[in-house]
């Protein structure tokens, strides 16, 4: 039996104690993207962007959660190097097995998926971390509904992609 | 007492630059655990959605069980407060369906995509994060119109399961932990 997923879960669970204790926040990732998007838009279109109702709610600035997402990149990088798992890859092997080895196709699909993910995460008010771990561990009703919806929808679309579109 | 305005804990939580540093440190830990658990990999996430690899469920459910006990204990001791996200059918379910589509098409989520970038996944860097930024920007643009229409539909009670049922938290936490252990035991028993 492989204990590493449980070890990782144990670590994330204990980490959440510290986010609540020291930062009075739950683990979450998706608002960091909304803030970054606002920062980019502000750089292009100027300060009027800050007047948008959504950016008045989530001010485009670097906060705790933004640094958390940056930290994830660093932590995963260090771990991948130490464990010899770091590899520059364009096309994941499962994707390649079903849809071929075109980097351009994978890039386009990832981009479309990313747009849906960014839209859906902000629409739902949280992601797999904010709702899926932090919300459910607090036993929040909306978060349990959110995470079940994420997975039911994700499973249906994955089966369509790999069961219907890929063979065809 | 510990949550009082002059307590060291309160001052720590109010210190913005220290909080950014803490966010970075906690993020590094989060990234280590995500990579260690294997969930920064497209293959693992898509394997979960195709129901042949239950690594994502193992990581999430064990994190939820461990987190739940500690966070509720902190709340009980007066050292933390819950932060319950509000929701509605128009927000949570509709947004969740869109999220699920993105989850399956991208094969990462907003947290694991950052971890995937760290582990060298170029599709995560150039496709995933770029797409998520665009998607979040689209939502910010649509927000006033959506908020005036669909987001307010079908309000979900702004509370926790124990509050809804009207019992003490432990009356839900204990059965929930037993259920999670049973599910994980079942997954291992089936060799998933």
PDB file of C-alpha atoms in Angstrom, chain A residues 8-160:
ATOM      1  CA  UNK A   8       0.267  14.556   1.791  1.00  0.00           C
ATOM      2  CA  UNK A   9      -3.323  14.811   3.071  1.00  0.00           C
ATOM      3  CA  UNK A  10      -2.090  14.782   6.674  1.00  0.00           C
ATOM      4  CA  UNK A  11       0.321  17.595   5.828  1.00  0.00           C
ATOM      5  CA  UNK A  12      -2.352  19.695   4.112  1.00  0.00           C
ATOM      6  CA  UNK A  13      -4.760  19.098   7.012  1.00  0.00           C
ATOM      7  CA  UNK A  14      -2.192  20.247   9.579  1.00  0.00           C
ATOM      8  CA  UNK A  15      -1.254  23.183   7.333  1.00  0.00           C
ATOM      9  CA  UNK A  16      -4.901  24.292   7.424  1.00  0.00           C
ATOM     10  CA  UNK A  17      -4.732  24.510  11.244  1.00  0.00           C
ATOM     11  CA  UNK A  18      -1.932  27.035  10.862  1.00  0.00           C
ATOM     12  CA  UNK A  19      -3.679  29.085   8.167  1.00  0.00           C
ATOM     13  CA  UNK A  20      -6.670  29.469  10.510  1.00  0.00           C
ATOM     14  CA  UNK A  21      -4.533  30.095  13.620  1.00  0.00           C
ATOM     15  CA  UNK A  22      -1.860  32.428  12.270  1.00  0.00           C
ATOM     16  CA  UNK A  23      -3.577  34.045   9.284  1.00  0.00           C
ATOM     17  CA  UNK A  24      -7.302  33.689  10.105  1.00  0.00           C
ATOM     18  CA  UNK A  25      -7.820  32.381   6.574  1.00  0.00           C
ATOM     19  CA  UNK A  26      -8.688  29.115   4.875  1.00  0.00           C
ATOM     20  CA  UNK A  27      -6.422  27.578   2.227  1.00  0.00           C
ATOM     21  CA  UNK A  28      -7.614  28.807  -1.149  1.00  0.00           C
ATOM     22  CA  UNK A  29      -6.142  29.657  -4.529  1.00  0.00           C
ATOM     23  CA  UNK A  30      -8.551  31.070  -7.063  1.00  0.00           C
ATOM     24  CA  UNK A  31      -8.893  34.695  -5.880  1.00  0.00           C
ATOM     25  CA  UNK A  32      -5.146  35.073  -6.524  1.00  0.00           C
ATOM     26  CA  UNK A  33      -5.887  34.625 -10.247  1.00  0.00           C
ATOM     27  CA  UNK A  34      -8.703  37.190 -10.128  1.00  0.00           C
ATOM     28  CA  UNK A  35      -6.373  39.704  -8.462  1.00  0.00           C
ATOM     29  CA  UNK A  36      -3.605  38.997 -10.989  1.00  0.00           C
ATOM     30  CA  UNK A  37      -6.048  39.366 -13.843  1.00  0.00           C
ATOM     31  CA  UNK A  38      -7.017  42.753 -12.394  1.00  0.00           C
ATOM     32  CA  UNK A  39      -3.357  43.774 -12.088  1.00  0.00           C
ATOM     33  CA  UNK A  40      -2.720  42.875 -15.746  1.00  0.00           C
ATOM     34  CA  UNK A  41      -5.870  44.692 -16.874  1.00  0.00           C
ATOM     35  CA  UNK A  42      -4.857  47.731 -14.822  1.00  0.00           C
ATOM     36  CA  UNK A  43      -1.417  47.765 -16.450  1.00  0.00           C
ATOM     37  CA  UNK A  44      -3.069  47.785 -19.891  1.00  0.00           C
ATOM     38  CA  UNK A  45      -6.143  49.944 -19.369  1.00  0.00           C
ATOM     39  CA  UNK A  46      -5.184  52.101 -16.402  1.00  0.00           C
ATOM     40  CA  UNK A  47      -6.649  52.820 -12.978  1.00  0.00           C
ATOM     41  CA  UNK A  48     -10.266  52.863 -14.201  1.00  0.00           C
ATOM     42  CA  UNK A  49     -10.133  49.061 -13.918  1.00  0.00           C
ATOM     43  CA  UNK A  50     -10.131  49.455 -10.128  1.00  0.00           C
ATOM     44  CA  UNK A  51     -13.667  50.858 -10.387  1.00  0.00           C
ATOM     45  CA  UNK A  52     -15.051  47.535 -11.592  1.00  0.00           C
ATOM     46  CA  UNK A  53     -17.366  46.170  -8.879  1.00  0.00           C
ATOM     47  CA  UNK A  54     -15.529  42.835  -8.801  1.00  0.00           C
ATOM     48  CA  UNK A  55     -12.140  44.466  -8.316  1.00  0.00           C
ATOM     49  CA  UNK A  56     -13.547  46.626  -5.547  1.00  0.00           C
ATOM     50  CA  UNK A  57     -14.401  43.335  -3.815  1.00  0.00           C
ATOM     51  CA  UNK A  58     -11.113  41.658  -4.710  1.00  0.00           C
ATOM     52  CA  UNK A  59      -8.622  44.513  -4.970  1.00  0.00           C
ATOM     53  CA  UNK A  60      -5.906  43.735  -7.556  1.00  0.00           C
ATOM     54  CA  UNK A  61      -2.955  43.578  -5.197  1.00  0.00           C
ATOM     55  CA  UNK A  62      -0.518  41.047  -3.828  1.00  0.00           C
ATOM     56  CA  UNK A  63      -1.953  39.543  -0.659  1.00  0.00           C
ATOM     57  CA  UNK A  64      -1.558  36.418   1.501  1.00  0.00           C
ATOM     58  CA  UNK A  65      -3.305  34.161  -0.994  1.00  0.00           C
ATOM     59  CA  UNK A  66      -1.313  35.489  -3.957  1.00  0.00           C
ATOM     60  CA  UNK A  67       1.894  34.638  -2.095  1.00  0.00           C
ATOM     61  CA  UNK A  68       0.423  31.227  -1.237  1.00  0.00           C
ATOM     62  CA  UNK A  69       0.029  30.394  -4.938  1.00  0.00           C
ATOM     63  CA  UNK A  70       3.567  31.611  -5.642  1.00  0.00           C
ATOM     64  CA  UNK A  71       4.735  29.413  -2.770  1.00  0.00           C
ATOM     65  CA  UNK A  72       3.012  26.371  -4.308  1.00  0.00           C
ATOM     66  CA  UNK A  73       5.137  26.775  -7.454  1.00  0.00           C
ATOM     67  CA  UNK A  74       8.318  26.953  -5.348  1.00  0.00           C
ATOM     68  CA  UNK A  75       7.376  24.074  -3.019  1.00  0.00           C
ATOM     69  CA  UNK A  76       6.412  21.786  -5.878  1.00  0.00           C
ATOM     70  CA  UNK A  77       9.593  22.736  -7.769  1.00  0.00           C
ATOM     71  CA  UNK A  78      11.861  21.904  -4.807  1.00  0.00           C
ATOM     72  CA  UNK A  79      10.046  18.612  -4.167  1.00  0.00           C
ATOM     73  CA  UNK A  80      10.105  17.642  -7.843  1.00  0.00           C
ATOM     74  CA  UNK A  81      13.871  18.304  -8.025  1.00  0.00           C
ATOM     75  CA  UNK A  82      14.609  16.415  -4.784  1.00  0.00           C
ATOM     76  CA  UNK A  83      12.500  13.431  -5.835  1.00  0.00           C
ATOM     77  CA  UNK A  84      13.832  13.440  -9.398  1.00  0.00           C
ATOM     78  CA  UNK A  85      10.348  14.144 -10.781  1.00  0.00           C
ATOM     79  CA  UNK A  86      11.109  17.459 -12.487  1.00  0.00           C
ATOM     80  CA  UNK A  87      10.626  17.242 -16.265  1.00  0.00           C
ATOM     81  CA  UNK A  88       9.758  19.855 -18.884  1.00  0.00           C
ATOM     82  CA  UNK A  89       6.736  18.317 -20.569  1.00  0.00           C
ATOM     83  CA  UNK A  90       4.237  19.761 -23.054  1.00  0.00           C
ATOM     84  CA  UNK A  91       1.910  16.775 -23.452  1.00  0.00           C
ATOM     85  CA  UNK A  92       0.996  14.579 -20.427  1.00  0.00           C
ATOM     86  CA  UNK A  93       1.146  10.846 -21.256  1.00  0.00           C
ATOM     87  CA  UNK A  94      -2.576  10.107 -20.718  1.00  0.00           C
ATOM     88  CA  UNK A  95      -3.471  12.962 -23.071  1.00  0.00           C
ATOM     89  CA  UNK A  96      -0.918  11.748 -25.618  1.00  0.00           C
ATOM     90  CA  UNK A  97      -2.305   8.213 -25.492  1.00  0.00           C
ATOM     91  CA  UNK A  98      -5.770   9.446 -26.464  1.00  0.00           C
ATOM     92  CA  UNK A  99      -5.230  12.584 -28.540  1.00  0.00           C
ATOM     93  CA  UNK A 100      -1.690  12.303 -29.940  1.00  0.00           C
ATOM     94  CA  UNK A 101       1.567  14.096 -29.226  1.00  0.00           C
ATOM     95  CA  UNK A 102       0.813  17.540 -30.707  1.00  0.00           C
ATOM     96  CA  UNK A 103       2.020  20.227 -28.274  1.00  0.00           C
ATOM     97  CA  UNK A 104      -0.131  22.773 -30.053  1.00  0.00           C
ATOM     98  CA  UNK A 105      -3.295  20.725 -29.559  1.00  0.00           C
ATOM     99  CA  UNK A 106      -2.518  20.216 -25.855  1.00  0.00           C
ATOM    100  CA  UNK A 107      -1.740  23.933 -25.455  1.00  0.00           C
ATOM    101  CA  UNK A 108      -5.066  24.901 -27.078  1.00  0.00           C
ATOM    102  CA  UNK A 109      -7.043  22.396 -24.985  1.00  0.00           C
ATOM    103  CA  UNK A 110      -5.289  23.510 -21.773  1.00  0.00           C
ATOM    104  CA  UNK A 111      -6.028  27.143 -22.621  1.00  0.00           C
ATOM    105  CA  UNK A 112      -9.739  26.444 -23.191  1.00  0.00           C
ATOM    106  CA  UNK A 113      -9.848  24.327 -20.017  1.00  0.00           C
ATOM    107  CA  UNK A 114      -8.100  27.096 -18.104  1.00  0.00           C
ATOM    108  CA  UNK A 115     -10.618  29.719 -19.239  1.00  0.00           C
ATOM    109  CA  UNK A 116     -13.511  27.484 -18.102  1.00  0.00           C
ATOM    110  CA  UNK A 117     -11.692  26.766 -14.835  1.00  0.00           C
ATOM    111  CA  UNK A 118     -10.988  30.447 -14.082  1.00  0.00           C
ATOM    112  CA  UNK A 119     -14.546  31.445 -14.959  1.00  0.00           C
ATOM    113  CA  UNK A 120     -16.086  28.559 -13.019  1.00  0.00           C
ATOM    114  CA  UNK A 121     -13.888  28.987  -9.929  1.00  0.00           C
ATOM    115  CA  UNK A 122     -14.765  32.657  -9.534  1.00  0.00           C
ATOM    116  CA  UNK A 123     -18.409  31.985 -10.439  1.00  0.00           C
ATOM    117  CA  UNK A 124     -18.655  29.277  -7.763  1.00  0.00           C
ATOM    118  CA  UNK A 125     -16.752  31.434  -5.273  1.00  0.00           C
ATOM    119  CA  UNK A 126     -13.945  28.961  -4.756  1.00  0.00           C
ATOM    120  CA  UNK A 127     -11.972  26.038  -6.118  1.00  0.00           C
ATOM    121  CA  UNK A 128     -10.851  22.558  -5.098  1.00  0.00           C
ATOM    122  CA  UNK A 129      -8.869  24.141  -2.243  1.00  0.00           C
ATOM    123  CA  UNK A 130     -11.230  26.882  -1.052  1.00  0.00           C
ATOM    124  CA  UNK A 131     -14.410  24.842  -1.310  1.00  0.00           C
ATOM    125  CA  UNK A 132     -13.051  21.315  -1.724  1.00  0.00           C
ATOM    126  CA  UNK A 133     -10.726  21.226   1.287  1.00  0.00           C
ATOM    127  CA  UNK A 134     -11.188  24.367   3.404  1.00  0.00           C
ATOM    128  CA  UNK A 135     -14.948  24.661   3.015  1.00  0.00           C
ATOM    129  CA  UNK A 136     -15.717  20.995   3.510  1.00  0.00           C
ATOM    130  CA  UNK A 137     -13.467  20.703   6.591  1.00  0.00           C
ATOM    131  CA  UNK A 138     -15.509  23.530   8.122  1.00  0.00           C
ATOM    132  CA  UNK A 139     -18.637  21.537   7.196  1.00  0.00           C
ATOM    133  CA  UNK A 140     -19.971  24.485   5.166  1.00  0.00           C
ATOM    134  CA  UNK A 141     -23.129  23.521   3.259  1.00  0.00           C
ATOM    135  CA  UNK A 142     -22.343  25.544   0.112  1.00  0.00           C
ATOM    136  CA  UNK A 143     -18.833  24.037  -0.072  1.00  0.00           C
ATOM    137  CA  UNK A 144     -20.068  20.450   0.092  1.00  0.00           C
ATOM    138  CA  UNK A 145     -22.545  21.232  -2.697  1.00  0.00           C
ATOM    139  CA  UNK A 146     -19.727  22.912  -4.672  1.00  0.00           C
ATOM    140  CA  UNK A 147     -17.251  20.032  -4.416  1.00  0.00           C
ATOM    141  CA  UNK A 148     -19.844  17.414  -5.356  1.00  0.00           C
ATOM    142  CA  UNK A 149     -20.792  19.535  -8.388  1.00  0.00           C
ATOM    143  CA  UNK A 150     -17.104  19.977  -9.365  1.00  0.00           C
ATOM    144  CA  UNK A 151     -16.526  16.226  -9.391  1.00  0.00           C
ATOM    145  CA  UNK A 152     -19.841  15.137 -10.951  1.00  0.00           C
ATOM    146  CA  UNK A 153     -19.394  17.677 -13.765  1.00  0.00           C
ATOM    147  CA  UNK A 154     -15.679  16.850 -14.118  1.00  0.00           C
ATOM    148  CA  UNK A 155     -16.325  13.088 -14.275  1.00  0.00           C
ATOM    149  CA  UNK A 156     -19.042  13.478 -16.929  1.00  0.00           C
ATOM    150  CA  UNK A 157     -16.866  15.722 -19.122  1.00  0.00           C
ATOM    151  CA  UNK A 158     -13.783  13.501 -18.652  1.00  0.00           C
ATOM    152  CA  UNK A 159     -15.761  10.438 -19.749  1.00  0.00           C
ATOM    153  CA  UNK A 160     -17.091  12.388 -22.765  1.00  0.00           C
TER     154      UNK A 160
END
